[in-house]
Coordinates of N, CA and C in Angstrom, one line a residue:
M1279 N 15.1 -7.1 1.2 CA 15.2 -5.6 1.3 C 14.1 -5.1 0.4
P1280 N 13.2 -4.2 1.0 CA 12.1 -3.6 0.1 C 12.7 -2.7 -1.0
K1281 N 12.1 -2.7 -2.1 CA 12.5 -1.9 -3.3 C 11.4 -0.9 -3.6
I1282 N 11.9 0.4 -3.7 CA 10.9 1.4 -4.0 C 11.4 2.2 -5.2
L1283 N 10.4 2.4 -6.1 CA 10.7 3.2 -7.4 C 9.9 4.5 -7.2
V1284 N 10.7 5.7 -7.4 CA 10.1 7.0 -7.3 C 10.1 7.5 -8.8
I1285 N 8.9 7.9 -9.3 CA 8.7 8.4 -10.6 C 8.2 9.8 -10.5
D1286 N 9.0 10.8 -10.9 CA 8.5 12.2 -10.8 C 9.4 13.1 -11.7
R1287 N 8.8 14.0 -12.4 CA 9.5 14.9 -13.2 C 10.3 15.9 -12.3
C1288 N 9.8 16.3 -11.2 CA 10.4 17.3 -10.4 C 11.5 16.8 -9.5
Y1289 N 12.7 17.3 -9.8 CA 13.9 16.9 -9.1 C 13.7 17.0 -7.5
Y1290 N 13.2 18.1 -7.1 CA 13.0 18.4 -5.6 C 12.1 17.4 -5.0
S1291 N 11.0 17.1 -5.7 CA 10.0 16.1 -5.2 C 10.7 14.7 -5.1
R1292 N 11.4 14.3 -6.1 CA 12.0 13.0 -6.1 C 13.0 12.9 -5.0
T1293 N 13.9 13.9 -4.9 CA 14.9 13.8 -3.8 C 14.3 13.9 -2.4
G1294 N 13.3 14.7 -2.3 CA 12.6 14.8 -1.0 C 11.9 13.5 -0.6
L1295 N 11.3 12.8 -1.5 CA 10.7 11.5 -1.2 C 11.8 10.5 -0.9
A1296 N 12.9 10.6 -1.6 CA 14.0 9.6 -1.3 C 14.5 9.9 0.1
Q1297 N 14.6 11.1 0.5 CA 15.1 11.5 1.8 C 14.1 11.0 2.9
L1298 N 12.8 11.1 2.6 CA 11.7 10.6 3.5 C 11.8 9.1 3.7
I1299 N 12.1 8.4 2.6 CA 12.2 7.0 2.6 C 13.4 6.6 3.3
S1300 N 14.5 7.3 3.1 CA 15.8 6.9 3.8 C 15.7 7.1 5.3
E1301 N 14.8 7.9 5.8 CA 14.7 8.1 7.2 C 13.9 6.9 7.9
S1302 N 13.4 6.0 7.1 CA 12.7 4.8 7.6 C 13.7 3.9 8.4
A1303 N 13.2 3.2 9.3 CA 14.1 2.3 10.1 C 14.6 1.1 9.3
L1304 N 14.0 0.8 8.3 CA 14.4 -0.4 7.5 C 15.4 0.0 6.4
S1305 N 16.1 -0.9 6.0 CA 17.1 -0.7 4.9 C 16.3 -0.9 3.6
I1306 N 16.2 0.1 2.8 CA 15.4 0.2 1.6 C 16.2 0.5 0.4
D1307 N 16.0 -0.2 -0.7 CA 16.6 0.1 -2.0 C 15.7 1.0 -2.7
V1308 N 16.2 2.3 -3.0 CA 15.4 3.3 -3.7 C 16.0 3.6 -5.1
V1309 N 15.2 3.7 -6.1 CA 15.6 4.1 -7.4 C 14.6 5.2 -7.8
Q1310 N 15.2 6.3 -8.4 CA 14.5 7.5 -8.8 C 14.6 7.6 -10.4
T1311 N 13.5 8.1 -11.0 CA 13.6 8.4 -12.4 C 12.7 9.6 -12.7
D1312 N 13.0 10.3 -13.8 CA 12.2 11.4 -14.3 C 11.8 11.1 -15.7
D1313 N 11.8 9.8 -16.1 CA 11.6 9.4 -17.5 C 10.7 8.2 -17.5
L1314 N 9.5 8.3 -18.2 CA 8.6 7.2 -18.2 C 9.2 5.9 -18.9
L1315 N 10.0 6.1 -19.9 CA 10.6 5.0 -20.6 C 11.5 4.2 -19.6
R1316 N 12.3 4.9 -18.8 CA 13.1 4.3 -17.8 C 12.2 3.7 -16.8
A1317 N 11.2 4.3 -16.4 CA 10.2 3.8 -15.4 C 9.7 2.4 -15.8
R1318 N 9.3 2.3 -17.1 CA 8.8 1.0 -17.6 C 9.9 0.0 -17.5
E1319 N 11.2 0.4 -17.8 CA 12.3 -0.6 -17.7 C 12.5 -1.0 -16.2
Y1320 N 12.4 0.0 -15.3 CA 12.6 -0.3 -13.9 C 11.6 -1.2 -13.3
M1321 N 10.4 -1.3 -14.0 CA 9.3 -2.1 -13.5 C 9.8 -3.6 -13.6
K1322 N 10.7 -3.9 -14.5 CA 11.3 -5.3 -14.5 C 12.0 -5.6 -13.3
W1323 N 12.4 -4.6 -12.5 CA 13.1 -4.8 -11.2 C 12.1 -5.2 -10.1
K1324 N 10.8 -5.2 -10.4 CA 9.8 -5.6 -9.6 C 9.8 -4.9 -8.2
P1325 N 9.6 -3.5 -8.3 CA 9.6 -2.8 -7.0 C 8.4 -3.2 -6.1
D1326 N 8.6 -3.1 -4.8 CA 7.5 -3.4 -3.9 C 6.5 -2.2 -3.8
I1327 N 7.1 -1.0 -4.0 CA 6.3 0.2 -3.9 C 6.7 1.1 -5.0
V1328 N 5.7 1.8 -5.7 CA 6.0 2.8 -6.7 C 5.3 4.1 -6.2
I1329 N 6.1 5.1 -6.0 CA 5.6 6.4 -5.6 C 5.7 7.3 -6.9
A1330 N 4.6 7.8 -7.4 CA 4.6 8.5 -8.7 C 3.8 9.7 -8.7
D1331 N 4.2 10.7 -9.5 CA 3.5 11.8 -10.0 C 3.4 11.8 -11.5
F1332 N 2.4 11.2 -12.0 CA 2.3 11.1 -13.5 C 1.8 12.3 -14.2
Y1333 N 1.3 13.3 -13.4 CA 0.8 14.5 -14.0 C 1.8 15.2 -14.8
G1334 N 3.1 15.3 -14.4 CA 4.1 16.0 -15.1 C 4.4 15.4 -16.5
F1335 N 4.0 14.1 -16.7 CA 4.2 13.5 -18.0 C 3.1 13.6 -19.0
L1336 N 1.9 14.2 -18.5 CA 0.8 14.2 -19.4 C 1.0 14.8 -20.8
H1337 N 1.8 15.9 -20.8 CA 2.0 16.5 -22.1 C 2.9 15.7 -23.1
D1338 N 3.6 14.7 -22.5 CA 4.4 13.8 -23.3 C 3.6 12.6 -23.8
L1339 N 2.5 12.3 -23.2 CA 1.7 11.1 -23.6 C 0.8 11.4 -24.7
H1340 N 0.8 10.5 -25.7 CA -0.1 10.6 -26.8 C -1.5 10.2 -26.4
H1341 N -1.5 9.3 -25.4 CA -2.8 8.7 -24.9 C -2.5 8.2 -23.5
I1342 N -3.4 8.5 -22.6 CA -3.2 8.1 -21.2 C -3.0 6.6 -21.0
D1343 N -3.4 5.8 -22.0 CA -3.2 4.3 -21.9 C -1.7 3.9 -22.0
Q1344 N -0.9 4.8 -22.4 CA 0.6 4.5 -22.4 C 1.1 4.2 -21.0
L1345 N 0.4 4.7 -20.0 CA 0.7 4.4 -18.6 C 0.4 2.9 -18.3
S1346 N -0.5 2.3 -19.1 CA -0.9 0.9 -18.8 C 0.3 0.0 -18.8
S1347 N 1.4 0.3 -19.5 CA 2.5 -0.6 -19.6 C 3.2 -0.6 -18.2
I1348 N 3.2 0.5 -17.5 CA 3.8 0.6 -16.2 C 3.0 -0.2 -15.2
F1349 N 1.7 -0.1 -15.2 CA 0.8 -0.8 -14.3 C 0.8 -2.3 -14.7
A1350 N 0.9 -2.6 -16.0 CA 0.9 -4.0 -16.4 C 2.2 -4.7 -16.0
A1351 N 3.3 -4.0 -16.0 CA 4.6 -4.6 -15.7 C 4.7 -4.8 -14.2
S1352 N 3.9 -4.2 -13.4 CA 4.0 -4.4 -11.9 C 3.6 -5.8 -11.5
S1353 N 4.2 -6.2 -10.4 CA 3.7 -7.5 -9.9 C 2.5 -7.4 -9.0
T1354 N 1.9 -8.4 -8.6 CA 0.7 -8.4 -7.8 C 0.9 -7.8 -6.5
K1355 N 2.2 -7.8 -6.0 CA 2.5 -7.3 -4.7 C 2.9 -5.8 -4.7
T1356 N 3.0 -5.2 -5.9 CA 3.4 -3.8 -6.0 C 2.3 -2.9 -5.5
R1357 N 2.7 -2.0 -4.6 CA 1.7 -1.0 -4.1 C 2.1 0.4 -4.7
F1358 N 1.0 1.0 -5.3 CA 1.2 2.3 -5.9 C 0.8 3.4 -4.9
I1359 N 1.6 4.4 -4.8 CA 1.3 5.6 -4.0 C 1.4 6.8 -5.0
L1360 N 0.3 7.4 -5.3 CA 0.2 8.5 -6.3 C 0.2 9.8 -5.6
L1361 N 1.0 10.7 -6.0 CA 1.1 12.1 -5.5 C 1.1 13.1 -6.6
P1362 N 0.0 13.3 -7.3 CA 0.0 14.2 -8.4 C 0.2 15.7 -8.0
S1363 N 0.9 16.5 -8.8 CA 1.1 17.9 -8.5 C -0.1 18.7 -8.8
A1364 N -0.9 18.2 -9.7 CA -2.1 19.0 -10.1 C -3.2 17.9 -10.5
R1365 N -4.4 18.4 -10.6 CA -5.5 17.5 -10.9 C -5.7 17.4 -12.4
S1366 N -6.1 16.2 -12.8 CA -6.4 16.0 -14.2 C -7.5 14.9 -14.3
A1367 N -8.6 15.3 -14.8 CA -9.7 14.3 -14.9 C -9.4 13.1 -15.7
Q1368 N -8.6 13.3 -16.8 CA -8.2 12.1 -17.6 C -7.3 11.2 -16.8
L1369 N -6.4 11.7 -16.0 CA -5.5 10.9 -15.2 C -6.2 10.2 -14.1
E1370 N -7.1 11.0 -13.4 CA -7.9 10.5 -12.3 C -8.8 9.3 -12.7
N1371 N -9.4 9.5 -13.9 CA -10.3 8.4 -14.4 C -9.5 7.2 -14.7
Y1372 N -8.3 7.3 -15.3 CA -7.5 6.2 -15.6 C -7.0 5.5 -14.3
C1373 N -6.5 6.3 -13.4 CA -6.0 5.7 -12.1 C -7.1 5.0 -11.3
A1374 N -8.3 5.5 -11.5 CA -9.4 4.9 -10.7 C -9.6 3.4 -11.1
T1375 N -9.2 3.1 -12.3 CA -9.3 1.7 -12.8 C -8.2 0.8 -12.4
Q1376 N -7.2 1.4 -11.7 CA -6.0 0.6 -11.3 C -6.1 0.4 -9.7
D1377 N -5.2 -0.5 -9.3 CA -5.2 -0.8 -7.8 C -4.2 0.1 -7.2
I1378 N -4.7 1.2 -6.6 CA -3.8 2.2 -6.0 C -3.9 2.1 -4.5
W1379 N -2.7 2.0 -3.8 CA -2.6 1.9 -2.4 C -3.0 3.2 -1.7
F1380 N -2.5 4.3 -2.2 CA -2.7 5.6 -1.5 C -2.6 6.7 -2.6
S1381 N -3.6 7.6 -2.5 CA -3.5 8.7 -3.5 C -3.9 10.0 -2.8
A1382 N -3.1 11.1 -3.0 CA -3.3 12.4 -2.5 C -2.5 13.4 -3.3
D1383 N -2.9 14.6 -3.3 CA -2.0 15.6 -4.1 C -0.8 16.0 -3.2
K1384 N 0.1 16.7 -3.9 CA 1.4 17.0 -3.2 C 1.2 18.0 -2.1
T1385 N 0.0 18.6 -1.9 CA -0.2 19.5 -0.8 C -0.5 18.8 0.5
C1386 N -0.7 17.5 0.5 CA -1.0 16.7 1.7 C 0.2 16.7 2.6
P1387 N -0.1 16.7 3.9 CA 1.1 16.7 4.9 C 2.0 15.5 4.7
L1388 N 3.3 15.7 4.9 CA 4.3 14.7 4.8 C 4.0 13.5 5.7
E1389 N 3.4 13.8 6.8 CA 3.0 12.8 7.8 C 2.1 11.8 7.2
A1390 N 1.1 12.2 6.3 CA 0.2 11.3 5.7 C 0.9 10.5 4.7
V1391 N 1.9 11.0 3.9 CA 2.6 10.3 3.0 C 3.5 9.2 3.7
D1392 N 4.1 9.7 4.8 CA 5.0 8.8 5.5 C 4.2 7.6 6.1
E1393 N 3.0 8.0 6.6 CA 2.1 6.9 7.2 C 1.7 5.9 6.1
A1394 N 1.3 6.4 4.9 CA 1.0 5.5 3.8 C 2.1 4.6 3.5
L1395 N 3.3 5.2 3.4 CA 4.5 4.4 3.1 C 4.8 3.4 4.2
Q1396 N 4.7 3.8 5.4 CA 5.0 2.8 6.5 C 3.9 1.7 6.6
N1397 N 2.7 2.0 6.3 CA 1.6 1.0 6.2 C 1.9 0.0 5.1
A1398 N 2.3 0.5 3.9 CA 2.6 -0.4 2.8 C 3.8 -1.3 3.2
L1399 N 4.9 -0.7 3.8 CA 6.0 -1.5 4.2 C 5.7 -2.5 5.3
T1400 N 4.9 -2.1 6.2 CA 4.5 -3.0 7.3 C 3.7 -4.2 6.8
R1401 N 2.7 -3.9 5.9 CA 1.9 -5.0 5.3 C 2.8 -5.9 4.5
M1402 N 3.8 -5.3 3.8 CA 4.7 -6.2 3.0 C 5.5 -7.0 3.9
H1403 N 6.0 -6.5 5.1 CA 6.9 -7.3 6.0 C 6.1 -8.3 6.8
V1404 N 4.8 -8.0 7.0 CA 4.0 -9.0 7.7 C 4.0 -10.3 6.9
K1405 N 3.8 -10.1 5.6 CA 3.8 -11.3 4.8 C 5.2 -12.1 4.9
V1406 N 6.3 -11.3 4.8 CA 7.6 -11.9 4.9 C 7.8 -12.6 6.3
D1407 N 7.5 -11.8 7.3 CA 7.8 -12.3 8.7 C 6.9 -13.5 9.1
N1408 N 5.8 -13.6 8.5 CA 4.9 -14.8 8.8 C 5.3 -16.1 8.2
R1409 N 6.3 -16.0 7.3 CA 6.8 -17.3 6.7 C 7.4 -18.1 7.8
H1410 N 7.5 -19.4 7.5 CA 8.2 -20.3 8.5 C 9.6 -20.2 8.1
I1411 N 10.4 -19.5 8.8 CA 11.8 -19.2 8.5 C 12.7 -20.4 8.6
A1412 N 12.3 -21.3 9.5 CA 13.2 -22.5 9.7 C 13.4 -23.3 8.5
S1413 N 12.4 -23.2 7.6 CA 12.5 -24.0 6.3 C 13.5 -23.4 5.4
L1414 N 13.9 -22.1 5.6 CA 14.9 -21.4 4.8 C 16.3 -21.8 5.2
L1415 N 16.5 -22.1 6.4 CA 17.8 -22.3 6.9 C 18.1 -23.8 7.2
T1416 N 19.3 -24.2 7.0 CA 19.7 -25.6 7.4 C 19.8 -25.6 8.9
L1417 N 19.9 -26.8 9.5 CA 20.0 -27.0 10.9 C 21.2 -26.3 11.4
R1418 N 22.3 -26.4 10.7 CA 23.6 -25.8 11.1 C 23.5 -24.3 11.1
E1419 N 22.8 -23.7 10.1 CA 22.6 -22.3 10.0 C 21.7 -21.8 11.2
E1420 N 20.7 -22.6 11.5 CA 19.9 -22.3 12.7 C 20.7 -22.2 14.0
Q1421 N 21.6 -23.2 14.2 CA 22.4 -23.2 15.4 C 23.3 -22.0 15.4
I1422 N 23.9 -21.7 14.3 CA 24.8 -20.5 14.2 C 24.0 -19.2 14.5
L1423 N 22.8 -19.1 13.9 CA 22.0 -17.9 14.1 C 21.7 -17.8 15.6
Q1424 N 21.4 -18.9 16.3 CA 21.1 -18.8 17.7 C 22.3 -18.3 18.5
L1425 N 23.5 -18.8 18.2 CA 24.7 -18.4 18.9 C 25.0 -16.9 18.5
W1426 N 24.8 -16.5 17.3 CA 25.0 -15.2 16.8 C 24.1 -14.2 17.6
K1427 N 22.8 -14.6 17.7 CA 21.8 -13.8 18.4 C 22.2 -13.6 19.8
K1428 N 22.8 -14.6 20.5 CA 23.2 -14.5 21.9 C 24.4 -13.5 22.0
G1429 N 25.1 -13.2 20.9 CA 26.2 -12.3 21.0 C 27.5 -13.0 21.1
D1430 N 27.6 -14.3 20.8 CA 28.8 -15.0 20.8 C 29.8 -14.5 19.7
S1431 N 31.0 -14.4 20.0 CA 32.0 -14.0 19.0 C 32.2 -15.1 17.9
N1432 N 32.8 -14.7 16.8 CA 33.0 -15.6 15.7 C 33.9 -16.8 16.2
E1433 N 34.9 -16.4 17.0 CA 35.8 -17.4 17.5 C 35.1 -18.4 18.4
S1434 N 34.2 -17.9 19.2 CA 33.4 -18.7 20.1 C 32.5 -19.7 19.4
I1435 N 31.8 -19.1 18.3 CA 30.9 -19.9 17.5 C 31.7 -21.0 16.8
A1436 N 32.9 -20.6 16.2 CA 33.7 -21.6 15.5 C 34.1 -22.7 16.5
E1437 N 34.5 -22.4 17.7 CA 34.9 -23.4 18.7 C 33.8 -24.3 19.0
C1438 N 32.6 -23.7 19.3 CA 31.4 -24.5 19.7 C 31.0 -25.4 18.6
M1439 N 31.0 -25.0 17.3 CA 30.5 -25.7 16.2 C 31.6 -26.6 15.6
Q1440 N 32.8 -26.4 16.1 CA 34.0 -27.2 15.6 C 34.3 -27.0 14.1
I1441 N 34.3 -25.7 13.7 CA 34.6 -25.2 12.4 C 35.5 -24.1 12.4
T1442 N 36.0 -23.6 11.3 CA 37.0 -22.5 11.3 C 36.2 -21.2 11.4
V1443 N 36.9 -20.1 11.7 CA 36.3 -18.8 11.8 C 35.9 -18.3 10.4
K1444 N 36.6 -18.7 9.4 CA 36.3 -18.3 8.0 C 34.9 -19.0 7.6
T1445 N 34.7 -20.2 8.1 CA 33.5 -20.9 7.8 C 32.3 -20.2 8.5
V1446 N 32.5 -19.7 9.7 CA 31.5 -18.9 10.4 C 31.1 -17.7 9.6
Y1447 N 32.1 -17.0 9.1 CA 31.7 -15.8 8.2 C 30.9 -16.3 7.0
T1448 N 31.2 -17.4 6.4 CA 30.5 -17.9 5.3 C 29.0 -18.2 5.7
Y1449 N 28.9 -18.9 6.8 CA 27.5 -19.2 7.3 C 26.7 -17.9 7.6
K1450 N 27.4 -17.0 8.2 CA 26.7 -15.7 8.5 C 26.2 -15.0 7.2
R1451 N 27.1 -15.0 6.2 CA 26.7 -14.4 4.9 C 25.5 -15.1 4.3
N1452 N 25.6 -16.4 4.3 CA 24.5 -17.2 3.8 C 23.2 -17.0 4.5
I1453 N 23.2 -16.9 5.8 CA 22.0 -16.6 6.7 C 21.5 -15.2 6.3
R1454 N 22.3 -14.2 6.2 CA 21.8 -12.9 5.8 C 21.2 -12.9 4.4
M1455 N 21.8 -13.6 3.5 CA 21.3 -13.7 2.1 C 19.9 -14.4 2.1
K1456 N 19.8 -15.5 2.8 CA 18.5 -16.3 2.8 C 17.4 -15.5 3.5
L1457 N 17.7 -14.7 4.5 CA 16.7 -13.9 5.2 C 16.5 -12.5 4.6
G1458 N 17.3 -12.2 3.6 CA 17.1 -10.9 2.9 C 17.6 -9.7 3.7
A1459 N 18.6 -9.9 4.5 CA 19.2 -8.8 5.3 C 20.5 -8.4 4.7
N1460 N 20.8 -7.1 4.4 CA 22.0 -6.8 3.8 C 23.2 -6.6 4.9
N1461 N 22.8 -6.6 6.1 CA 23.9 -6.6 7.2 C 23.3 -7.1 8.5
R1462 N 24.1 -7.3 9.5 CA 23.6 -7.9 10.7 C 22.7 -7.0 11.5
F1463 N 22.8 -5.7 11.3 CA 21.9 -4.8 12.0 C 20.5 -4.9 11.5
T1464 N 20.3 -4.9 10.2 CA 18.9 -5.1 9.7 C 18.4 -6.5 9.9
L1465 N 19.3 -7.5 10.0 CA 18.8 -8.8 10.3 C 18.1 -8.9 11.7
F1466 N 18.6 -8.2 12.7 CA 18.0 -8.3 14.0 C 17.0 -7.2 14.3
R1467 N 17.0 -6.2 13.4 CA 16.1 -5.1 13.6 C 14.7 -5.4 13.0
R1468 N 14.7 -6.3 12.1 CA 13.4 -6.6 11.3 C 12.4 -7.3 12.2
G1469 N 12.6 -7.6 13.4 CA 11.6 -8.2 14.2 C 12.0 -9.5 14.9
T1470 N 11.3 -9.8 15.9 CA 11.7 -11.0 16.7 C 11.4 -12.3 15.9
E1471 N 10.4 -12.2 15.0 CA 10.1 -13.4 14.2 C 11.2 -13.8 13.3
L1472 N 11.9 -12.8 12.8 CA 13.0 -13.0 11.9 C 14.3 -13.5 12.6
A1473 N 14.5 -12.9 13.8 CA 15.7 -13.3 14.6 C 15.5 -14.5 15.4
Q1474 N 14.3 -14.9 15.6 CA 14.1 -16.1 16.4 C 13.6 -17.3 15.6
I1475 N 14.1 -18.4 15.8 CA 13.7 -19.6 15.0 C 13.1 -20.6 16.0

């Protein structure tokens, strides 16, 4: 499941971005903060995408390089989307030295922000979906996934595999965990590559 961290002083911007993210077709884990110290702690969570407005924090910073701990704590796959509420030459110069996925001020259309977010999510999922999934699942899990995909009931799967219904539930839970799906709907919604082995 993709993880997104929203860093913004403005409550309305944070909740608006969280709402925009929640409208995505994917199941996404979102954390919001209005505190840079917490943001640095949340970077240990290794978010896939960070959406931030650092401008609101400028008066708290003794030096712009304090932001470096946030960028330094990010993993190589983290994509940064910056949406500053106002321009700052100091902040722009610093961010120019970082790997930024998308940057625009908050007056840009929501469609542009949504498109940047979807592009970042799509690129992230292309990497996941191109993995050879068969290596993640055991032969038995592959067989159960095929029956599950066909729409067979748990009882039917249990009878076919000569196991108990409770064991079918356990296999399904393990399949979802291995493939990173929090429920059966996201498992089959994430693309044919994920649902087909």
